[in-house]
PDB file of C-alpha atoms in Angstrom:
ATOM      1  CA  MET A   1     109.316  85.180 115.547  1.00  0.00           C
ATOM      2  CA  ALA A   2     111.258  85.071 118.734  1.00  0.00           C
ATOM      3  CA  HIS A   3     111.575  81.159 118.240  1.00  0.00           C
ATOM      4  CA  PHE A   4     112.810  81.476 114.665  1.00  0.00           C
ATOM      5  CA  ASP A   5     115.853  82.865 112.852  1.00  0.00           C
ATOM      6  CA  VAL A   6     114.229  83.059 109.379  1.00  0.00           C
ATOM      7  CA  GLY A   7     110.827  83.768 108.044  1.00  0.00           C
ATOM      8  CA  VAL A   8     109.695  82.691 104.533  1.00  0.00           C
ATOM      9  CA  PHE A   9     106.675  84.022 102.745  1.00  0.00           C
ATOM     10  CA  GLY A  10     105.339  84.286  99.204  1.00  0.00           C
ATOM     11  CA  GLY A  11     105.570  87.164  96.771  1.00  0.00           C
ATOM     12  CA  GLU A  12     101.828  87.992  97.209  1.00  0.00           C
ATOM     13  CA  THR A  13     102.247  88.220 101.012  1.00  0.00           C
ATOM     14  CA  TYR A  14     105.144  90.558 100.532  1.00  0.00           C
ATOM     15  CA  ARG A  15     103.288  92.664  98.034  1.00  0.00           C
ATOM     16  CA  VAL A  16     100.212  93.013 100.325  1.00  0.00           C
ATOM     17  CA  SER A  17     102.328  93.609 103.615  1.00  0.00           C
ATOM     18  CA  ARG A  18     105.372  95.353 101.988  1.00  0.00           C
ATOM     19  CA  GLU A  19     105.346  98.307 104.359  1.00  0.00           C
ATOM     20  CA  ALA A  20     105.003  96.217 107.505  1.00  0.00           C
ATOM     21  CA  ILE A  21     107.583  93.720 106.401  1.00  0.00           C
ATOM     22  CA  ARG A  22     110.038  96.452 105.515  1.00  0.00           C
ATOM     23  CA  ALA A  23     109.377  98.234 108.860  1.00  0.00           C
ATOM     24  CA  GLN A  24     110.419  94.972 110.687  1.00  0.00           C
ATOM     25  CA  THR A  25     113.821  94.515 108.931  1.00  0.00           C
ATOM     26  CA  ALA A  26     115.719  95.625 111.995  1.00  0.00           C
ATOM     27  CA  GLY A  27     116.831  92.740 114.168  1.00  0.00           C
ATOM     28  CA  ARG A  28     118.264  89.288 113.873  1.00  0.00           C
ATOM     29  CA  HIS A  29     115.767  87.552 111.623  1.00  0.00           C
ATOM     30  CA  LEU A  30     116.222  86.980 107.932  1.00  0.00           C
ATOM     31  CA  ARG A  31     113.102  87.331 105.848  1.00  0.00           C
ATOM     32  CA  VAL A  32     112.829  85.509 102.386  1.00  0.00           C
ATOM     33  CA  ALA A  33     110.217  86.186  99.893  1.00  0.00           C
ATOM     34  CA  MET A  34     109.641  83.461  97.337  1.00  0.00           C
ATOM     35  CA  THR A  35     108.824  84.833  93.958  1.00  0.00           C
ATOM     36  CA  ARG A  36     109.002  83.940  90.261  1.00  0.00           C
ATOM     37  CA  SER A  37     110.714  87.241  89.570  1.00  0.00           C
ATOM     38  CA  PRO A  38     113.296  88.083  92.376  1.00  0.00           C
ATOM     39  CA  GLU A  39     115.077  90.462  89.947  1.00  0.00           C
ATOM     40  CA  ARG A  40     111.917  92.736  90.198  1.00  0.00           C
ATOM     41  CA  TYR A  41     112.813  93.393  93.889  1.00  0.00           C
ATOM     42  CA  ALA A  42     116.529  93.860  93.459  1.00  0.00           C
ATOM     43  CA  THR A  43     116.316  97.473  94.753  1.00  0.00           C
ATOM     44  CA  GLU A  44     114.412  96.322  97.899  1.00  0.00           C
ATOM     45  CA  ALA A  45     116.639  93.397  98.905  1.00  0.00           C
ATOM     46  CA  ILE A  46     118.839  93.859 101.970  1.00  0.00           C
ATOM     47  CA  PRO A  47     121.421  91.020 101.999  1.00  0.00           C
ATOM     48  CA  GLU A  48     121.131  88.864 105.245  1.00  0.00           C
ATOM     49  CA  VAL A  49     117.972  90.910 106.224  1.00  0.00           C
ATOM     50  CA  LEU A  50     115.405  90.720 103.363  1.00  0.00           C
ATOM     51  CA  GLU A  51     115.980  88.482 100.343  1.00  0.00           C
ATOM     52  CA  PHE A  52     114.056  87.328  97.259  1.00  0.00           C
ATOM     53  CA  THR A  53     114.398  84.002  95.729  1.00  0.00           C
ATOM     54  CA  ARG A  54     112.886  81.734  93.094  1.00  0.00           C
ATOM     55  CA  ALA A  55     114.368  78.636  94.644  1.00  0.00           C
ATOM     56  CA  ALA A  56     112.121  75.523  95.191  1.00  0.00           C
ATOM     57  CA  PRO A  57     111.407  74.694  98.841  1.00  0.00           C
ATOM     58  CA  ALA A  58     113.977  71.869  99.058  1.00  0.00           C
ATOM     59  CA  ALA A  59     116.782  74.027  97.539  1.00  0.00           C
ATOM     60  CA  LEU A  60     115.791  76.938  99.772  1.00  0.00           C
ATOM     61  CA  ALA A  61     115.735  74.763 102.911  1.00  0.00           C
ATOM     62  CA  HIS A  62     119.138  73.436 102.018  1.00  0.00           C
ATOM     63  CA  GLU A  63     120.566  76.817 101.337  1.00  0.00           C
ATOM     64  CA  LEU A  64     119.291  78.204 104.609  1.00  0.00           C
ATOM     65  CA  ARG A  65     120.752  75.267 106.640  1.00  0.00           C
ATOM     66  CA  THR A  66     124.062  75.671 104.810  1.00  0.00           C
ATOM     67  CA  ARG A  67     124.003  79.373 105.884  1.00  0.00           C
ATOM     68  CA  GLY A  68     123.482  78.333 109.588  1.00  0.00           C
ATOM     69  CA  PHE A  69     119.758  78.867 109.940  1.00  0.00           C
ATOM     70  CA  ARG A  70     118.012  76.276 111.965  1.00  0.00           C
ATOM     71  CA  ARG A  71     114.515  77.417 112.735  1.00  0.00           C
ATOM     72  CA  CYS A  72     112.401  78.566 109.828  1.00  0.00           C
ATOM     73  CA  ALA A  73     108.834  79.930 110.065  1.00  0.00           C
ATOM     74  CA  LEU A  74     106.465  79.833 107.063  1.00  0.00           C
ATOM     75  CA  LEU A  75     104.709  83.075 107.287  1.00  0.00           C
ATOM     76  CA  GLY A  76     102.253  82.887 104.416  1.00  0.00           C
ATOM     77  CA  GLY A  77     100.593  82.493 101.605  1.00  0.00           C
ATOM     78  CA  SER A  78      98.765  79.307 101.054  1.00  0.00           C
ATOM     79  CA  GLN A  79     100.974  78.504  98.066  1.00  0.00           C
ATOM     80  CA  VAL A  80     104.147  78.645 100.193  1.00  0.00           C
ATOM     81  CA  HIS A  81     102.577  76.523 102.811  1.00  0.00           C
ATOM     82  CA  SER A  82     101.396  73.942 100.269  1.00  0.00           C
ATOM     83  CA  LEU A  83     104.729  73.802  98.563  1.00  0.00           C
ATOM     84  CA  PHE A  84     106.597  73.156 101.746  1.00  0.00           C
ATOM     85  CA  LEU A  85     104.024  70.596 103.008  1.00  0.00           C
ATOM     86  CA  ALA A  86     104.092  68.753  99.727  1.00  0.00           C
ATOM     87  CA  ALA A  87     107.968  68.581  99.848  1.00  0.00           C
ATOM     88  CA  GLY A  88     107.759  67.003 103.421  1.00  0.00           C
ATOM     89  CA  LEU A  89     109.623  70.086 104.877  1.00  0.00           C
ATOM     90  CA  VAL A  90     107.158  70.954 107.652  1.00  0.00           C
ATOM     91  CA  ASP A  91     107.520  69.351 111.059  1.00  0.00           C
ATOM     92  CA  GLU A  92     105.240  71.634 113.061  1.00  0.00           C
ATOM     93  CA  VAL A  93     102.099  73.823 112.402  1.00  0.00           C
ATOM     94  CA  TRP A  94     101.216  76.715 114.721  1.00  0.00           C
ATOM     95  CA  LEU A  95      97.755  78.045 114.381  1.00  0.00           C
ATOM     96  CA  THR A  96      96.470  81.137 116.084  1.00  0.00           C
ATOM     97  CA  ILE A  97      92.767  81.337 116.977  1.00  0.00           C
ATOM     98  CA  GLU A  98      91.330  84.746 117.427  1.00  0.00           C
ATOM     99  CA  PRO A  99      87.664  85.931 117.285  1.00  0.00           C
ATOM    100  CA  LEU A 100      88.193  88.558 114.613  1.00  0.00           C
ATOM    101  CA  LEU A 101      86.302  88.676 111.378  1.00  0.00           C
ATOM    102  CA  PHE A 102      88.577  89.321 108.296  1.00  0.00           C
ATOM    103  CA  GLY A 103      85.935  88.807 105.639  1.00  0.00           C
ATOM    104  CA  GLY A 104      85.762  85.654 103.684  1.00  0.00           C
ATOM    105  CA  GLY A 105      89.247  84.500 104.794  1.00  0.00           C
ATOM    106  CA  ARG A 106      91.785  82.446 102.852  1.00  0.00           C
ATOM    107  CA  ARG A 107      92.871  78.883 102.984  1.00  0.00           C
ATOM    108  CA  CYS A 108      96.050  78.080 104.906  1.00  0.00           C
ATOM    109  CA  TRP A 109      97.159  75.679 102.079  1.00  0.00           C
ATOM    110  CA  ARG A 110      95.805  74.792  98.742  1.00  0.00           C
ATOM    111  CA  SER A 111      95.775  70.940  98.775  1.00  0.00           C
ATOM    112  CA  ARG A 112      94.047  68.409 101.090  1.00  0.00           C
ATOM    113  CA  LEU A 113      96.417  67.378 103.837  1.00  0.00           C
ATOM    114  CA  THR A 114      96.877  63.658 104.204  1.00  0.00           C
ATOM    115  CA  SER A 115      99.187  63.702 107.147  1.00  0.00           C
ATOM    116  CA  GLY A 116      97.837  63.456 110.637  1.00  0.00           C
ATOM    117  CA  TRP A 117      98.594  66.103 113.279  1.00  0.00           C
ATOM    118  CA  ASN A 118      99.300  65.567 116.890  1.00  0.00           C
ATOM    119  CA  CYS A 119      98.554  68.614 119.127  1.00  0.00           C
ATOM    120  CA  PHE A 120     101.485  69.071 121.622  1.00  0.00           C
ATOM    121  CA  ALA A 121     100.820  72.547 123.106  1.00  0.00           C
ATOM    122  CA  MET A 122      98.249  75.245 123.565  1.00  0.00           C
ATOM    123  CA  GLU A 123      99.157  78.684 124.878  1.00  0.00           C
ATOM    124  CA  LYS A 124      97.046  81.684 125.639  1.00  0.00           C
ATOM    125  CA  LEU A 125      98.645  84.721 123.985  1.00  0.00           C
ATOM    126  CA  GLY A 126      96.200  87.362 125.072  1.00  0.00           C
ATOM    127  CA  ALA A 127      92.705  87.930 126.335  1.00  0.00           C
ATOM    128  CA  ASN A 128      91.220  86.605 123.124  1.00  0.00           C
ATOM    129  CA  THR A 129      94.070  84.751 121.288  1.00  0.00           C
ATOM    130  CA  LEU A 130      94.993  81.088 121.544  1.00  0.00           C
ATOM    131  CA  LEU A 131      98.047  79.474 119.870  1.00  0.00           C
ATOM    132  CA  VAL A 132      97.717  75.721 119.092  1.00  0.00           C
ATOM    133  CA  LYS A 133     100.867  73.816 118.150  1.00  0.00           C
ATOM    134  CA  TYR A 134     100.904  70.556 116.205  1.00  0.00           C
ATOM    135  CA  HIS A 135     103.531  68.060 115.232  1.00  0.00           C
ATOM    136  CA  VAL A 136     103.090  66.804 111.679  1.00  0.00           C
ATOM    137  CA  ALA A 137     102.791  63.002 111.897  1.00  0.00           C
ATOM    138  CA  ARG A 138     104.961  61.183 109.475  1.00  0.00           C
TER     139      ARG A 138
END
């Protein structure tokens, strides 16, 4: 997150990782959970730190730009990734490769991707972790 000023994730990601996300609210990064029921989380919201929205991806991206945010990371769920990709709002994809077994795993996005990707960087993050960065071809 050091490269980004805001992180966006889905309601399911928030529910599953609530404690970890709330523990990371100190700092300069805004976190936004996309949910159909933001009012359900009114008591958990912290303005400018942890917010909940039902805004569509284009509207949310516009609002964040208006508020001065320039670098947004999509942190999860496959539905959030798919919505932003379908809206043409993704310009880079960062994938971490790590030899850990998490069970059956989950898809990164729900629909078939038709855009090509151009690999522009690879970085070794640790003894067993590789970060691969792609530009989304338009």
